[in-house]
C-alpha positions as a LaTeX table, in Angstrom:
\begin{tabular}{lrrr}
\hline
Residue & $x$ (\AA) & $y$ (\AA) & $z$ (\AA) \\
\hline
Unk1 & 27.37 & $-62.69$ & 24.59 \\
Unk2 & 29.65 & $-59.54$ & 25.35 \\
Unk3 & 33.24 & $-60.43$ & 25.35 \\
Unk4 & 35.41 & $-59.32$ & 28.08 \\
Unk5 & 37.71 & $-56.83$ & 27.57 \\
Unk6 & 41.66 & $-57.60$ & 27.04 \\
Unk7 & 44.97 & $-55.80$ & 26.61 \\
Unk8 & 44.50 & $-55.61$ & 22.93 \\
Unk9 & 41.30 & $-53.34$ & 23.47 \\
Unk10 & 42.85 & $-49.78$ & 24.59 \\
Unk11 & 45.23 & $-48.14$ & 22.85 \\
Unk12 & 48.84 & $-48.59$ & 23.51 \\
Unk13 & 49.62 & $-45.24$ & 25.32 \\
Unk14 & 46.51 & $-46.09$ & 27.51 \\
Unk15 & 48.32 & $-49.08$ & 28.41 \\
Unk16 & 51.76 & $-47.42$ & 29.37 \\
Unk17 & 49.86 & $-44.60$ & 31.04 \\
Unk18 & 48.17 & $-47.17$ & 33.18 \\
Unk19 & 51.70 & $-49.13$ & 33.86 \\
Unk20 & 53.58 & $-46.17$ & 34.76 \\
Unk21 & 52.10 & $-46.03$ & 38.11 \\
Unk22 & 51.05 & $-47.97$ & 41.07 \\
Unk23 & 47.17 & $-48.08$ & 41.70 \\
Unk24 & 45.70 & $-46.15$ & 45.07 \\
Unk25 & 45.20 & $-48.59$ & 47.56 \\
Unk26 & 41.54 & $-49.16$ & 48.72 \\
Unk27 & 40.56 & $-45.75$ & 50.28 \\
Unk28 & 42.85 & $-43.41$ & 48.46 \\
Unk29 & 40.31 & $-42.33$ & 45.81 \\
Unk30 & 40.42 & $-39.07$ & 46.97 \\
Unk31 & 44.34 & $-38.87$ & 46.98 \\
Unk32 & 44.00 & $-40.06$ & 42.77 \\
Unk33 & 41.31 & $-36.79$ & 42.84 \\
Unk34 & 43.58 & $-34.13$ & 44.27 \\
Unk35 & 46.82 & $-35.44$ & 41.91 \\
Unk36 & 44.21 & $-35.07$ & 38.94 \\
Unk37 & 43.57 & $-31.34$ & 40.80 \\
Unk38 & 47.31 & $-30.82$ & 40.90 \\
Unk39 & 47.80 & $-32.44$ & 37.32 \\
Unk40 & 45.37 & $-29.66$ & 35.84 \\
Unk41 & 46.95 & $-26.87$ & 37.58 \\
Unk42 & 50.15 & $-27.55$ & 36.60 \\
Unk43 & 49.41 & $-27.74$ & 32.97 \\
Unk44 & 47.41 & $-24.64$ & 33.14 \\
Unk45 & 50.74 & $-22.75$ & 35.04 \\
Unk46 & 52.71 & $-24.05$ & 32.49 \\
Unk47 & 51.03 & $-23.04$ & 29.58 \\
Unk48 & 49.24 & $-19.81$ & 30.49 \\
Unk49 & 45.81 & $-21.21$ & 29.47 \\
Unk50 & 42.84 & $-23.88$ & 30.30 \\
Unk51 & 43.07 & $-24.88$ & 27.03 \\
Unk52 & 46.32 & $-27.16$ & 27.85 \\
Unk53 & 43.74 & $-29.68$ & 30.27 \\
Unk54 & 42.49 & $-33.07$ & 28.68 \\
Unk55 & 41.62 & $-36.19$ & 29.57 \\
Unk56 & 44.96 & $-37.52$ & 27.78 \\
Unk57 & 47.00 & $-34.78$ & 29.05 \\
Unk58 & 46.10 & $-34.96$ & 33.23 \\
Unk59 & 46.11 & $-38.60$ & 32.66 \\
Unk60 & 49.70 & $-38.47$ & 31.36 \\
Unk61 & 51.01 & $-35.90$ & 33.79 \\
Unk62 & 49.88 & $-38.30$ & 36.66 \\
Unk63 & 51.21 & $-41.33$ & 35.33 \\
Unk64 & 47.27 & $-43.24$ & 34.85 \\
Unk65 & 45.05 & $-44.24$ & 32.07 \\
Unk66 & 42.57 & $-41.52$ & 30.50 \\
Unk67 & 39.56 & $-43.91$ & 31.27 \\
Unk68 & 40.71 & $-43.90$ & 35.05 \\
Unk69 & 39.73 & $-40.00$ & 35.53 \\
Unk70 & 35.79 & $-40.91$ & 34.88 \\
Unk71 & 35.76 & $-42.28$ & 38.28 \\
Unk72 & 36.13 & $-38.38$ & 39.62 \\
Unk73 & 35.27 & $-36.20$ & 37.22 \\
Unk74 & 32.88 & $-36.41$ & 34.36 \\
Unk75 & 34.68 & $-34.30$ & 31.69 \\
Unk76 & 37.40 & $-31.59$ & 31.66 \\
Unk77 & 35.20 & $-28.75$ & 32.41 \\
Unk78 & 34.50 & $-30.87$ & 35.74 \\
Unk79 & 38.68 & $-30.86$ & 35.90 \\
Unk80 & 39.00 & $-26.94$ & 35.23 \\
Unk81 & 36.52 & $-26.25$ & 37.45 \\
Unk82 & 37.94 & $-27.99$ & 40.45 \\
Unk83 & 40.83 & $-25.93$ & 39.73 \\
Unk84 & 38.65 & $-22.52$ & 39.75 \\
Unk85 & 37.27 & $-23.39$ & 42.54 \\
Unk86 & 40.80 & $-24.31$ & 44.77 \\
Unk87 & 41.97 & $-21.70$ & 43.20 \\
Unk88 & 39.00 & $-19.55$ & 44.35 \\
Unk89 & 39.25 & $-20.67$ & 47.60 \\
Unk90 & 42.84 & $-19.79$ & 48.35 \\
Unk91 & 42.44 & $-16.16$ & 47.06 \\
Unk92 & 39.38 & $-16.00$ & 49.07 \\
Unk93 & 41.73 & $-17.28$ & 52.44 \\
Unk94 & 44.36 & $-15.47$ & 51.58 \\
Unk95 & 42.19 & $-12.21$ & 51.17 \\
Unk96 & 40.43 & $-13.60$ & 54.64 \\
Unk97 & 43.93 & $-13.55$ & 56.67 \\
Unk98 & 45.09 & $-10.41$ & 55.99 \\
Unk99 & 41.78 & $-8.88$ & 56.43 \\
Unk100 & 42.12 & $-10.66$ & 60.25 \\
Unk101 & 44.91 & $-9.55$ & 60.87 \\
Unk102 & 43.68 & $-5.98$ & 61.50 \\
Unk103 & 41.39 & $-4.58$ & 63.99 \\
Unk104 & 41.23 & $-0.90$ & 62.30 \\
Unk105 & 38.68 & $-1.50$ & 59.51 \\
Unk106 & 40.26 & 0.82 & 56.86 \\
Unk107 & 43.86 & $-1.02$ & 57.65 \\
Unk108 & 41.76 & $-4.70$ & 57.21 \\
Unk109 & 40.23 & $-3.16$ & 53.76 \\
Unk110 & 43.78 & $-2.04$ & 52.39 \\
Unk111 & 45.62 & $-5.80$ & 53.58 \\
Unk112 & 42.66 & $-7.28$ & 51.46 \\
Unk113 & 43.06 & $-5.40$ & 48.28 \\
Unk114 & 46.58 & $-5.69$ & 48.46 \\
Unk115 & 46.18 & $-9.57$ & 49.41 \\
Unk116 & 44.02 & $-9.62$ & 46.55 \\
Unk117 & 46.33 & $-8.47$ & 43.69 \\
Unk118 & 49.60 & $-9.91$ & 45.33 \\
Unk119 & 48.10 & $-13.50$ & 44.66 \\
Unk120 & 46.95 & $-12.29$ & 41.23 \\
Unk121 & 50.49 & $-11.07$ & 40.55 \\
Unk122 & 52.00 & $-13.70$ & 41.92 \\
Unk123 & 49.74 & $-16.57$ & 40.30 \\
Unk124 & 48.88 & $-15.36$ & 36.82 \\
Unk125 & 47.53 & $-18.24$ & 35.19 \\
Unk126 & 45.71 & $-19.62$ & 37.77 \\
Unk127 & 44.11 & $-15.65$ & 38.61 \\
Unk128 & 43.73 & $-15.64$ & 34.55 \\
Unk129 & 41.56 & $-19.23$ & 34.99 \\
Unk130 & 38.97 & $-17.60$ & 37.11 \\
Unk131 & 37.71 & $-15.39$ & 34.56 \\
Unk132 & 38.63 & $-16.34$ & 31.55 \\
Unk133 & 37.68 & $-20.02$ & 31.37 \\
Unk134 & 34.52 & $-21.00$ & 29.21 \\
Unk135 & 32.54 & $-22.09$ & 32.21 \\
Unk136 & 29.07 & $-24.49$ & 30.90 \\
Unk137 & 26.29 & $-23.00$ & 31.52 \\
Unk138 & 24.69 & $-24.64$ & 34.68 \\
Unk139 & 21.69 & $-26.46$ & 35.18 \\
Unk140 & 21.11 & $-24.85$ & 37.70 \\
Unk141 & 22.44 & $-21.70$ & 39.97 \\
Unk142 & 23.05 & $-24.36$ & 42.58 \\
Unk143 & 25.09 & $-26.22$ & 40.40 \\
Unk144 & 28.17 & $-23.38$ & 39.65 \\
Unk145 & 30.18 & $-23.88$ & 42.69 \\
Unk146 & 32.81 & $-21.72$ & 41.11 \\
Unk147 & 30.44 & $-18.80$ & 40.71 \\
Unk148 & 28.94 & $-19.71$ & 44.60 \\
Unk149 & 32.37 & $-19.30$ & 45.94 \\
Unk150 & 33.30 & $-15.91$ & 43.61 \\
Unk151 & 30.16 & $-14.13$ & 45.11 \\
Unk152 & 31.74 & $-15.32$ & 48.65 \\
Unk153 & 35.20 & $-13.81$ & 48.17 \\
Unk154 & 33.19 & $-10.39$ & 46.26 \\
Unk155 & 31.10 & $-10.56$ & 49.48 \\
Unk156 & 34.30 & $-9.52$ & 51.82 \\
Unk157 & 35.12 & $-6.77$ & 50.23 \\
Unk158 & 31.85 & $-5.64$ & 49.95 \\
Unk159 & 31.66 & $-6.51$ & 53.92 \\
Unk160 & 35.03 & $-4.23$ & 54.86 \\
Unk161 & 33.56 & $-1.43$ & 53.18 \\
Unk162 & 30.19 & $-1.04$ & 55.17 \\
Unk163 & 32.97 & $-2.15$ & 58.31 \\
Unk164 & 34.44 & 1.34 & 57.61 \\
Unk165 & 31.34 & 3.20 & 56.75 \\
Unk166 & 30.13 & 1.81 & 60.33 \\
Unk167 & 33.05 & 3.18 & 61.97 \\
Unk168 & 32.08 & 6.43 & 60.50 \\
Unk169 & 35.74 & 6.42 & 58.36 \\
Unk170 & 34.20 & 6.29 & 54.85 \\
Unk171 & 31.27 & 8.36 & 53.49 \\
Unk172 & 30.35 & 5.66 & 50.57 \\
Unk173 & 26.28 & 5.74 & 51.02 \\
Unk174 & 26.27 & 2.45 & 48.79 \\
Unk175 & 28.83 & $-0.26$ & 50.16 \\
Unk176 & 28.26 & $-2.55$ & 47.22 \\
Unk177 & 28.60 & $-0.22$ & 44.62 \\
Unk178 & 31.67 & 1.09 & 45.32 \\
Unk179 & 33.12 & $-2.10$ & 46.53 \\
Unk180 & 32.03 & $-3.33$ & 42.70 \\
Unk181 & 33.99 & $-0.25$ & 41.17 \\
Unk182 & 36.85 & $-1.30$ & 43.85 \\
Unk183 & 36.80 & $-4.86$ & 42.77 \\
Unk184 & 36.70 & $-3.45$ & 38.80 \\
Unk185 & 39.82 & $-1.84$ & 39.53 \\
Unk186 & 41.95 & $-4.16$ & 41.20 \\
Unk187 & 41.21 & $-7.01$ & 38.76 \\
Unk188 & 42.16 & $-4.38$ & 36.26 \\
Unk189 & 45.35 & $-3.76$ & 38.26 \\
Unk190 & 46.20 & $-7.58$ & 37.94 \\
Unk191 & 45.57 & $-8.16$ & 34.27 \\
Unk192 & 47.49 & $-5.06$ & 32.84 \\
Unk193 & 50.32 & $-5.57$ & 34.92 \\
Unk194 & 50.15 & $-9.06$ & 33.72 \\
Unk195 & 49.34 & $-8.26$ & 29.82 \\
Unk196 & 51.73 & $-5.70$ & 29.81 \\
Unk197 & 54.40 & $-6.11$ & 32.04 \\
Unk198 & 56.97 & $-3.50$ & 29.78 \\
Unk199 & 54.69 & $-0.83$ & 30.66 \\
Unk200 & 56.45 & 1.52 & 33.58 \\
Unk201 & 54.23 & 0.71 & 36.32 \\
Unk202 & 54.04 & 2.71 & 39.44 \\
Unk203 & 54.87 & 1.40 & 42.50 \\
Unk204 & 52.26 & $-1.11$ & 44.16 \\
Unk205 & 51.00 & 1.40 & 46.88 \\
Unk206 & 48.99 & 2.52 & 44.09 \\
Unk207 & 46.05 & $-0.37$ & 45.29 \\
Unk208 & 45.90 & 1.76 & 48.27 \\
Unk209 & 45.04 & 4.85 & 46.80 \\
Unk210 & 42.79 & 2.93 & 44.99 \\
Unk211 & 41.13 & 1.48 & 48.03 \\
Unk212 & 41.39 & 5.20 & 49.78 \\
Unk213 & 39.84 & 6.59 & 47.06 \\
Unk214 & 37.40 & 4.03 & 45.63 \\
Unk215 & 36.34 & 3.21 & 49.48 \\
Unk216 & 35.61 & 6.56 & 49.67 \\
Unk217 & 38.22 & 6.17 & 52.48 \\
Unk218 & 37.79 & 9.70 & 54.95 \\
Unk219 & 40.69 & 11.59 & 54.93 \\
\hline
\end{tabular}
């Protein structure tokens, strides 16, 4: 006959973990899901790196058991890649407003180049997560939601060049080419300015030379 658990069964700091807060109320799974979210970010802000997330760690920075987490995610990859993927999803909103906020094409494709290395600028560790995190490979295509929603963001950029070869304002005869070589050189942008911030960098209006001259931008 299987004995029931007790107290004595999980390990001490389990125990604490569990004490040191209040369970959800019925219906508030998701709330425990986004503090897990929020848990794994802010380890990975604090400590540069991915590598900081584990079970024990998230479940201590929320204040819950370990065990408690396997109701909402399955492992730590399942934890980092929530955070890819919100973190994926505001760059890709962020890079979406400014783009809005212009009716001139070539003025929407400079907001979004410079929307997308302000965030990387301004969020480091969590623009460092998105491409340097060792990702499982996936069952299946279907089943990398990170990589899904990547392609998504890639796809606007690749979108507000054609807008401006439509317009007849750039000459580029291959909109996702250039938009790759674009997209190659404002990640690079991000990372060096990150890696070496001693460096004497130029002034950011260098992203829109880049775009201007990577867009193939019509003078």
């Amino acid at each position: 006959m299987n004995k029931a658990p007790t107290a004595a069964d999980h390990p001490a700091d389990q125990r604490e973990e569990a004490s040191a807060r209040p369970r959800n109320r019925r219906g508030q799974g998701l709330l425990l899901r986004e503090e897990i979210i929020r848990a794994a970010t802010a380890l990975i802000v604090r400590t540069g790196s991915d590598q900081a997330v584990t079970l024990r760690s998230v479940a201590r920075e929320v204040g819950i058991a370990a065990p408690s987490i396997y109701a909402h995610f399955p492992d730590r990859d399942a934890i980092v890649e929530a955070v890819v993927v919100e973190a994926i999803t505001q760059l890709q909103q962020t890079i979406g407003a400014a783009v809005a906020a212009h009716d001139d094409p070539v003025e929407a494709l400079l907001a979004g180049c410079a929307a997308y290395v302000d965030f990387g600028v301004r969020e480091p560790a969590r623009y460092r997560v998105l491409f340097g995190w060792a990702r499982p490979k996936p069952e299946a295509p279907a089943d990398d939601a990170s990589g899904r929603q990547g392609l998504d963001a890639f796809q606007m950029l690749v979108d507000s060049v054609d807008a401006c070869v439509r317009a007849g304002r750039s000459s580029s005869t291959d909109p996702f080419g250039d938009a790759v070589a674009l997209w190659t050189a404002l990640h690079g942008q991000v990372t060096l300015r990150a890696d070496l911030p001693g460096f004497p960098w130029p002034p950011t209006d260098t992203v829109e030379q880049m775009a201007r001259r990577l867009g193939r931008i019509n003078p």
